[in-house]
PDB file of C-alpha atoms in Angstrom:
ATOM      1  CA  GLU A   1      44.053 -31.338  89.595  1.00 45.00           C
ATOM      2  CA  LYS A   2      43.790 -28.742  92.373  1.00 45.00           C
ATOM      3  CA  ARG A   3      44.060 -25.947  89.839  1.00 46.00           C
ATOM      4  CA  THR A   4      41.378 -27.539  87.663  1.00 43.00           C
ATOM      5  CA  MET A   5      39.000 -27.833  90.598  1.00 43.00           C
ATOM      6  CA  ALA A   6      39.459 -24.163  91.443  1.00 43.00           C
ATOM      7  CA  LEU A   7      37.995 -23.252  88.059  1.00 39.00           C
ATOM      8  CA  ILE A   8      34.775 -25.250  88.140  1.00 43.00           C
ATOM      9  CA  VAL A   9      32.679 -23.600  90.832  1.00 48.00           C
ATOM     10  CA  LYS A  10      30.114 -22.128  88.413  1.00 55.00           C
ATOM     11  CA  ASN A  11      29.840 -25.213  86.167  1.00 81.00           C
ATOM     12  CA  GLY A  12      29.383 -28.026  88.648  1.00 88.00           C
ATOM     13  CA  TYR A  13      31.755 -30.146  90.697  1.00 91.00           C
ATOM     14  CA  HIS A  14      33.520 -33.490  90.651  1.00 90.00           C
ATOM     15  CA  ASP A  15      31.416 -36.465  91.758  1.00 93.00           C
ATOM     16  CA  ALA A  16      33.436 -36.713  94.984  1.00 92.00           C
ATOM     17  CA  VAL A  17      32.390 -33.188  96.009  1.00 94.00           C
ATOM     18  CA  TYR A  18      28.686 -34.033  95.702  1.00 96.00           C
ATOM     19  CA  ILE A  19      29.140 -37.250  97.696  1.00 95.00           C
ATOM     20  CA  ASN A  20      31.040 -35.488 100.478  1.00 95.00           C
ATOM     21  CA  ALA A  21      28.579 -32.587 100.562  1.00 96.00           C
ATOM     22  CA  ALA A  22      25.722 -35.091 100.870  1.00 96.00           C
ATOM     23  CA  LYS A  23      27.474 -36.839 103.779  1.00 95.00           C
ATOM     24  CA  ILE A  24      27.933 -33.498 105.544  1.00 95.00           C
ATOM     25  CA  PHE A  25      24.355 -32.408 104.842  1.00 96.00           C
ATOM     26  CA  GLN A  26      23.049 -35.733 106.146  1.00 95.00           C
ATOM     27  CA  GLY A  27      24.535 -34.892 109.527  1.00 93.00           C
ATOM     28  CA  ILE A  28      23.446 -31.236 109.732  1.00 93.00           C
ATOM     29  CA  HIS A  29      20.056 -31.051 107.988  1.00 94.00           C
ATOM     30  CA  THR A  30      17.100 -29.748 109.989  1.00 92.00           C
ATOM     31  CA  GLU A  31      14.923 -32.515 111.371  1.00 90.00           C
ATOM     32  CA  LYS A  32      11.215 -31.721 111.110  1.00 88.00           C
ATOM     33  CA  PRO A  33       8.622 -32.835 113.716  1.00 90.00           C
ATOM     34  CA  LYS A  34       7.323 -36.311 112.916  1.00 87.00           C
ATOM     35  CA  ASP A  35       3.882 -35.026 111.962  1.00 87.00           C
ATOM     36  CA  ARG A  36       5.429 -32.621 109.412  1.00 88.00           C
ATOM     37  CA  ILE A  37       7.978 -34.911 107.750  1.00 90.00           C
ATOM     38  CA  LEU A  38       7.375 -35.036 104.001  1.00 93.00           C
ATOM     39  CA  VAL A  39      10.956 -35.572 102.831  1.00 95.00           C
ATOM     40  CA  ARG A  40      12.834 -38.459 104.435  1.00 94.00           C
ATOM     41  CA  TYR A  41      16.618 -38.544 104.772  1.00 94.00           C
ATOM     42  CA  GLY A  42      17.249 -42.057 106.043  1.00 86.00           C
ATOM     43  CA  ASP A  43      19.374 -43.030 109.025  1.00 79.00           C
ATOM     44  CA  ASP A  44      22.228 -40.623 109.888  1.00 68.00           C
ATOM     45  CA  SER A  45      24.190 -43.458 111.494  1.00 58.00           C
ATOM     46  CA  LEU A  46      24.627 -45.074 108.069  1.00 53.00           C
ATOM     47  CA  SER A  47      26.354 -42.020 106.579  1.00 64.00           C
ATOM     48  CA  PRO A  48      30.149 -42.575 106.499  1.00 73.00           C
ATOM     49  CA  THR A  49      32.681 -39.846 107.263  1.00 82.00           C
ATOM     50  CA  PRO A  50      33.612 -37.754 104.195  1.00 86.00           C
ATOM     51  CA  THR A  51      37.123 -38.121 102.786  1.00 86.00           C
ATOM     52  CA  PHE A  52      38.906 -35.306 100.948  1.00 87.00           C
ATOM     53  CA  LYS A  53      41.796 -35.333  98.493  1.00 82.00           C
ATOM     54  CA  HIS A  54      42.859 -31.774  99.302  1.00 80.00           C
ATOM     55  CA  GLU A  55      41.847 -28.541 101.041  1.00 76.00           C
ATOM     56  CA  TYR A  56      39.910 -27.084  98.107  1.00 78.00           C
ATOM     57  CA  SER A  57      37.713 -30.171  97.799  1.00 86.00           C
ATOM     58  CA  GLN A  58      37.005 -30.018 101.527  1.00 89.00           C
ATOM     59  CA  ARG A  59      36.093 -26.332 101.426  1.00 85.00           C
ATOM     60  CA  VAL A  60      33.703 -26.520  98.468  1.00 90.00           C
ATOM     61  CA  SER A  61      32.070 -29.671  99.892  1.00 94.00           C
ATOM     62  CA  TYR A  62      31.272 -27.822 103.112  1.00 94.00           C
ATOM     63  CA  GLU A  63      30.133 -24.716 101.204  1.00 92.00           C
ATOM     64  CA  LEU A  64      27.756 -26.820  99.096  1.00 95.00           C
ATOM     65  CA  ALA A  65      26.398 -28.662 102.152  1.00 96.00           C
ATOM     66  CA  PHE A  66      25.755 -25.483 104.127  1.00 94.00           C
ATOM     67  CA  SER A  67      24.186 -23.762 101.116  1.00 92.00           C
ATOM     68  CA  ALA A  68      21.773 -26.677 100.842  1.00 95.00           C
ATOM     69  CA  LEU A  69      21.083 -26.393 104.576  1.00 94.00           C
ATOM     70  CA  LYS A  70      20.301 -22.683 104.263  1.00 91.00           C
ATOM     71  CA  TYR A  71      17.777 -23.398 101.512  1.00 91.00           C
ATOM     72  CA  GLN A  72      16.517 -26.749 102.834  1.00 93.00           C
ATOM     73  CA  ASP A  73      12.859 -25.659 103.091  1.00 91.00           C
ATOM     74  CA  PHE A  74      12.971 -24.163  99.594  1.00 92.00           C
ATOM     75  CA  LEU A  75      14.583 -27.246  98.069  1.00 94.00           C
ATOM     76  CA  GLU A  76      12.145 -29.618  99.736  1.00 95.00           C
ATOM     77  CA  GLU A  77       9.183 -27.546  98.529  1.00 94.00           C
ATOM     78  CA  ILE A  78      10.542 -27.587  94.958  1.00 94.00           C
ATOM     79  CA  LEU A  79      11.044 -31.369  95.057  1.00 96.00           C
ATOM     80  CA  LEU A  80       7.525 -31.979  96.334  1.00 96.00           C
ATOM     81  CA  ASP A  81       5.756 -29.418  94.139  1.00 95.00           C
ATOM     82  CA  SER A  82       7.473 -30.682  90.979  1.00 95.00           C
ATOM     83  CA  GLY A  83       6.639 -34.312  91.712  1.00 94.00           C
ATOM     84  CA  VAL A  84      10.317 -35.229  91.466  1.00 94.00           C
ATOM     85  CA  TYR A  85      10.081 -36.510  95.044  1.00 95.00           C
ATOM     86  CA  PRO A  86       9.225 -39.105  96.209  1.00 93.00           C
ATOM     87  CA  CYS A  87      10.757 -41.586  93.769  1.00 92.00           C
ATOM     88  CA  HIS A  88      10.725 -45.325  94.406  1.00 90.00           C
ATOM     89  CA  SER A  89      14.055 -45.822  92.626  1.00 91.00           C
ATOM     90  CA  ILE A  90      15.842 -43.384  94.964  1.00 93.00           C
ATOM     91  CA  PRO A  91      16.156 -44.695  98.549  1.00 93.00           C
ATOM     92  CA  ASP A  92      15.955 -42.391 101.569  1.00 94.00           C
ATOM     93  CA  GLU A  93      19.724 -42.760 102.055  1.00 93.00           C
ATOM     94  CA  LEU A  94      20.249 -40.798  98.798  1.00 95.00           C
ATOM     95  CA  THR A  95      17.851 -37.944  99.624  1.00 96.00           C
ATOM     96  CA  SER A  96      20.696 -35.773 100.951  1.00 96.00           C
ATOM     97  CA  LEU A  97      22.537 -36.275  97.664  1.00 96.00           C
ATOM     98  CA  LEU A  98      19.352 -35.381  95.773  1.00 97.00           C
ATOM     99  CA  VAL A  99      18.989 -32.139  97.754  1.00 97.00           C
ATOM    100  CA  VAL A 100      22.590 -30.918  97.415  1.00 97.00           C
ATOM    101  CA  MET A 101      22.641 -31.738  93.693  1.00 97.00           C
ATOM    102  CA  LEU A 102      19.307 -29.951  93.190  1.00 96.00           C
ATOM    103  CA  TYR A 103      20.712 -26.865  94.923  1.00 95.00           C
ATOM    104  CA  ASP A 104      23.699 -26.844  92.578  1.00 94.00           C
ATOM    105  CA  LEU A 105      21.526 -27.545  89.509  1.00 93.00           C
ATOM    106  CA  GLN A 106      19.214 -24.567  90.122  1.00 91.00           C
ATOM    107  CA  HIS A 107      22.206 -22.416  91.120  1.00 89.00           C
ATOM    108  CA  ARG A 108      23.687 -22.915  87.636  1.00 88.00           C
ATOM    109  CA  LYS A 109      20.241 -22.334  86.113  1.00 88.00           C
ATOM    110  CA  PHE A 110      19.696 -25.972  85.100  1.00 89.00           C
ATOM    111  CA  GLN A 111      22.662 -25.903  82.721  1.00 88.00           C
ATOM    112  CA  ALA A 112      24.551 -29.153  82.097  1.00 86.00           C
ATOM    113  CA  ARG A 113      27.531 -29.870  84.314  1.00 87.00           C
ATOM    114  CA  ASP A 114      31.030 -29.793  82.831  1.00 79.00           C
ATOM    115  CA  ILE A 115      32.484 -33.218  82.065  1.00 71.00           C
ATOM    116  CA  PHE A 116      35.630 -34.034  84.043  1.00 66.00           C
ATOM    117  CA  TYR A 117      37.437 -36.747  82.145  1.00 63.00           C
ATOM    118  CA  LYS A 118      40.066 -37.490  84.782  1.00 71.00           C
ATOM    119  CA  GLU A 119      37.657 -38.027  87.643  1.00 75.00           C
ATOM    120  CA  GLU A 120      36.461 -41.384  88.888  1.00 83.00           C
ATOM    121  CA  PRO A 121      32.666 -41.497  88.441  1.00 88.00           C
ATOM    122  CA  VAL A 122      30.491 -42.290  91.451  1.00 92.00           C
ATOM    123  CA  ALA A 123      27.463 -44.441  90.608  1.00 94.00           C
ATOM    124  CA  GLU A 124      25.116 -42.670  93.057  1.00 96.00           C
ATOM    125  CA  VAL A 125      25.988 -39.217  91.677  1.00 95.00           C
ATOM    126  CA  GLN A 126      25.547 -40.401  88.103  1.00 94.00           C
ATOM    127  CA  LYS A 127      22.151 -41.871  89.017  1.00 96.00           C
ATOM    128  CA  ILE A 128      20.846 -38.666  90.663  1.00 96.00           C
ATOM    129  CA  GLU A 129      22.259 -36.476  87.889  1.00 95.00           C
ATOM    130  CA  HIS A 130      20.544 -38.583  85.225  1.00 94.00           C
ATOM    131  CA  TYR A 131      17.283 -38.472  87.171  1.00 95.00           C
ATOM    132  CA  LEU A 132      17.313 -34.684  87.678  1.00 94.00           C
ATOM    133  CA  GLY A 133      18.593 -34.086  84.153  1.00 91.00           C
ATOM    134  CA  ARG A 134      15.745 -35.838  82.375  1.00 91.00           C
ATOM    135  CA  TYR A 135      13.928 -33.265  80.267  1.00 83.00           C
ATOM    136  CA  ILE A 136      10.550 -33.888  81.875  1.00 88.00           C
ATOM    137  CA  PHE A 137      11.917 -33.363  85.386  1.00 91.00           C
ATOM    138  CA  LYS A 138      14.052 -30.366  84.397  1.00 89.00           C
ATOM    139  CA  THR A 139      10.919 -28.709  83.038  1.00 93.00           C
ATOM    140  CA  LYS A 140       8.916 -29.570  86.160  1.00 94.00           C
ATOM    141  CA  LEU A 141      11.669 -28.301  88.466  1.00 94.00           C
ATOM    142  CA  ALA A 142      11.947 -25.008  86.569  1.00 91.00           C
ATOM    143  CA  ALA A 143       8.155 -24.600  86.701  1.00 94.00           C
ATOM    144  CA  ALA A 144       8.107 -25.326  90.440  1.00 94.00           C
ATOM    145  CA  LEU A 145      10.840 -22.746  90.951  1.00 91.00           C
ATOM    146  CA  ALA A 146       8.801 -20.141  89.053  1.00 90.00           C
ATOM    147  CA  ARG A 147       5.705 -20.924  91.147  1.00 93.00           C
ATOM    148  CA  TYR A 148       7.752 -20.639  94.338  1.00 90.00           C
ATOM    149  CA  ARG A 149       9.025 -17.179  93.374  1.00 87.00           C
ATOM    150  CA  ILE A 150       5.504 -15.985  92.509  1.00 88.00           C
ATOM    151  CA  LYS A 151       4.083 -17.437  95.721  1.00 87.00           C
ATOM    152  CA  HIS A 152       6.694 -15.716  97.870  1.00 81.00           C
ATOM    153  CA  GLY A 153       6.954 -12.563  95.755  1.00 82.00           C
ATOM    154  CA  ALA A 154      10.682 -13.165  95.422  1.00 75.00           C
ATOM    155  CA  LEU A 155      12.856 -11.889  92.579  1.00 74.00           C
ATOM    156  CA  SER A 156      15.390 -14.555  93.502  1.00 76.00           C
ATOM    157  CA  ILE A 157      15.605 -17.427  95.966  1.00 74.00           C
ATOM    158  CA  GLU A 158      18.012 -15.329  98.046  1.00 75.00           C
ATOM    159  CA  SER A 159      15.328 -12.697  98.584  1.00 72.00           C
ATOM    160  CA  SER A 160      12.975 -15.359  99.968  1.00 71.00           C
ATOM    161  CA  LEU A 161      15.251 -15.978 102.952  1.00 72.00           C
ATOM    162  CA  PRO A 162      14.278 -14.489 106.337  1.00 68.00           C
ATOM    163  CA  GLU A 163      15.412 -10.872 106.721  1.00 74.00           C
ATOM    164  CA  THR A 164      17.832 -11.766 109.534  1.00 75.00           C
ATOM    165  CA  VAL A 165      19.565 -14.327 107.301  1.00 74.00           C
ATOM    166  CA  GLN A 166      19.730 -11.843 104.405  1.00 73.00           C
ATOM    167  CA  LYS A 167      21.456  -9.304 106.658  1.00 80.00           C
ATOM    168  CA  GLN A 168      23.930 -11.934 107.810  1.00 77.00           C
ATOM    169  CA  GLU A 169      24.647 -12.777 104.166  1.00 72.00           C
ATOM    170  CA  GLN A 170      25.248  -9.114 103.311  1.00 74.00           C
ATOM    171  CA  ARG A 171      27.615  -8.666 106.251  1.00 78.00           C
ATOM    172  CA  ALA A 172      29.486 -11.869 105.427  1.00 73.00           C
ATOM    173  CA  SER A 173      29.936 -10.930 101.766  1.00 71.00           C
ATOM    174  CA  ALA A 174      31.438  -7.570 102.749  1.00 76.00           C
ATOM    175  CA  LEU A 175      34.004  -9.000 105.164  1.00 85.00           C
ATOM    176  CA  PRO A 176      37.636  -8.911 103.955  1.00 91.00           C
ATOM    177  CA  LEU A 177      39.221 -12.256 103.041  1.00 91.00           C
ATOM    178  CA  CYS A 178      41.974 -13.612 105.258  1.00 94.00           C
ATOM    179  CA  ALA A 179      44.636 -16.034 104.067  1.00 94.00           C
ATOM    180  CA  TRP A 180      47.263 -17.888 106.100  1.00 94.00           C
ATOM    181  CA  ILE A 181      50.760 -18.179 104.690  1.00 95.00           C
ATOM    182  CA  ASN A 182      51.844 -21.830 104.631  1.00 94.00           C
ATOM    183  CA  ALA A 183      55.348 -21.406 106.054  1.00 92.00           C
ATOM    184  CA  PHE A 184      56.171 -25.040 105.227  1.00 93.00           C
ATOM    185  CA  LYS A 185      55.982 -24.189 101.520  1.00 94.00           C
ATOM    186  CA  ILE A 186      56.834 -20.496 101.110  1.00 95.00           C
ATOM    187  CA  SER A 187      58.284 -17.519 102.948  1.00 95.00           C
ATOM    188  CA  LEU A 188      56.554 -14.218 103.615  1.00 94.00           C
ATOM    189  CA  GLU A 189      58.945 -12.373 101.295  1.00 95.00           C
ATOM    190  CA  ASP A 190      58.330 -14.837  98.449  1.00 96.00           C
ATOM    191  CA  VAL A 191      54.574 -14.373  98.836  1.00 96.00           C
ATOM    192  CA  PHE A 192      55.030 -10.616  98.537  1.00 96.00           C
ATOM    193  CA  ARG A 193      57.084 -11.102  95.357  1.00 96.00           C
ATOM    194  CA  GLU A 194      54.547 -13.476  93.799  1.00 95.00           C
ATOM    195  CA  LEU A 195      51.645 -11.152  94.544  1.00 96.00           C
ATOM    196  CA  LYS A 196      53.532  -8.192  93.077  1.00 95.00           C
ATOM    197  CA  LYS A 197      54.090 -10.170  89.853  1.00 95.00           C
ATOM    198  CA  LYS A 198      50.311 -10.713  89.678  1.00 94.00           C
ATOM    199  CA  GLY A 199      49.608  -6.988  89.965  1.00 94.00           C
ATOM    200  CA  PHE A 200      48.777  -6.773  93.681  1.00 95.00           C
ATOM    201  CA  THR A 201      49.834  -3.774  95.755  1.00 95.00           C
ATOM    202  CA  ARG A 202      50.526  -3.966  99.475  1.00 95.00           C
ATOM    203  CA  VAL A 203      48.767  -1.324 101.592  1.00 95.00           C
ATOM    204  CA  GLU A 204      49.090  -0.411 105.250  1.00 92.00           C
ATOM    205  CA  SER A 205      45.714  -1.377 106.691  1.00 91.00           C
ATOM    206  CA  VAL A 206      42.307  -2.945 105.991  1.00 91.00           C
ATOM    207  CA  SER A 207      40.799   0.524 105.552  1.00 90.00           C
ATOM    208  CA  ASP A 208      43.104   1.045 102.537  1.00 91.00           C
ATOM    209  CA  LEU A 209      41.995  -2.110 100.687  1.00 92.00           C
ATOM    210  CA  ASP A 210      40.721  -1.388  97.190  1.00 88.00           C
ATOM    211  CA  HIS A 211      40.746  -3.598  94.085  1.00 87.00           C
ATOM    212  CA  TYR A 212      44.054  -5.506  93.703  1.00 93.00           C
ATOM    213  CA  THR A 213      45.486  -4.730  97.101  1.00 95.00           C
ATOM    214  CA  TYR A 214      46.278  -6.593 100.298  1.00 96.00           C
ATOM    215  CA  CYS A 215      47.706  -5.907 103.739  1.00 96.00           C
ATOM    216  CA  VAL A 216      49.361  -7.862 106.530  1.00 95.00           C
ATOM    217  CA  ASP A 217      47.164  -8.491 109.559  1.00 94.00           C
ATOM    218  CA  GLU A 218      48.240  -6.211 112.404  1.00 90.00           C
ATOM    219  CA  HIS A 219      48.088  -9.020 114.988  1.00 90.00           C
ATOM    220  CA  CYS A 220      49.207 -12.066 112.953  1.00 91.00           C
ATOM    221  CA  HIS A 221      52.086 -11.395 110.596  1.00 90.00           C
ATOM    222  CA  ASP A 222      51.555 -14.676 108.746  1.00 94.00           C
ATOM    223  CA  VAL A 223      48.020 -13.644 107.714  1.00 96.00           C
ATOM    224  CA  LEU A 224      47.211 -11.517 104.668  1.00 96.00           C
ATOM    225  CA  VAL A 225      43.947  -9.645 104.165  1.00 96.00           C
ATOM    226  CA  PHE A 226      42.332  -9.087 100.737  1.00 95.00           C
ATOM    227  CA  PRO A 227      39.169  -7.315  99.503  1.00 92.00           C
ATOM    228  CA  SER A 228      36.087  -9.572  99.588  1.00 87.00           C
ATOM    229  CA  SER A 229      35.444  -9.026  95.866  1.00 85.00           C
ATOM    230  CA  LEU A 230      38.584 -10.966  94.877  1.00 88.00           C
ATOM    231  CA  LYS A 231      37.599 -14.411  96.184  1.00 84.00           C
ATOM    232  CA  GLU A 232      37.288 -16.222  92.839  1.00 81.00           C
ATOM    233  CA  GLU A 233      40.377 -14.573  91.376  1.00 86.00           C
ATOM    234  CA  LEU A 234      42.440 -15.422  94.448  1.00 89.00           C
ATOM    235  CA  LEU A 235      41.450 -19.080  94.323  1.00 82.00           C
ATOM    236  CA  ASN A 236      42.726 -19.265  90.748  1.00 85.00           C
ATOM    237  CA  LEU A 237      46.207 -18.024  91.702  1.00 90.00           C
ATOM    238  CA  ASP A 238      48.998 -20.597  91.853  1.00 91.00           C
ATOM    239  CA  LEU A 239      49.656 -19.509  95.445  1.00 94.00           C
ATOM    240  CA  PHE A 240      46.248 -20.826  96.482  1.00 89.00           C
ATOM    241  CA  ALA A 241      46.095 -23.771  94.078  1.00 84.00           C
ATOM    242  CA  ASP A 242      49.462 -24.992  95.436  1.00 88.00           C
ATOM    243  CA  CYS A 243      48.325 -24.418  99.045  1.00 88.00           C
ATOM    244  CA  LYS A 244      51.023 -21.828  99.718  1.00 93.00           C
ATOM    245  CA  LEU A 245      48.248 -19.479 100.794  1.00 94.00           C
ATOM    246  CA  LEU A 246      45.239 -20.951 102.603  1.00 91.00           C
ATOM    247  CA  LEU A 247      41.939 -19.111 102.661  1.00 86.00           C
ATOM    248  CA  GLN A 248      40.653 -18.863 106.224  1.00 82.00           C
TER     249      GLN A 248
END
């Protein structure tokens, strides 16, 4: 199951990920002044604590929630401009779920989500997915997105972010990836052997990282450092899927 989840980032998530991301977003979303509130998120005190089956589910739930937070203004404008929001059949308590699922839907260019036969469906997720997936609303959402890009002169939604945020994104994407070795499951030497089998070469320092290489952190010998470009490929390795290496 962990290995399956590591392969579905670009094609949607399990229902549980959307629910947990919505719970997280409910607690961190930006509250607007009362005279400017157009999108209502319900009472934060009613949002239960998220529960996770494993580390990967936790990580992608937080990534989805914080991505929605970063684009909250954009997502709210799209919902309002398209007429998808407000909707009498969707209570305020599900607005956070609506926002995080809309972010993921536009991120995968309004393509249908993969079907996960082994997962337990969540009624609220199914309801929002059906609502957003209706042809009339898909068309309206896509049109609203096009109008937003024209209005802001943006080639992509990323380019519509404030310049300071764009610079932070660029710096973050260039940072090397750090992974802790789970000493309860595997030894340092066994990690080296497994990585060698997968075509990785060990180098001396971060400055030597290039393509399929890694190095040992100079201060923490149970931490490995990889090039930033290898994130998706690393997450699909058995070492990560089995939690023998944990992405920091």
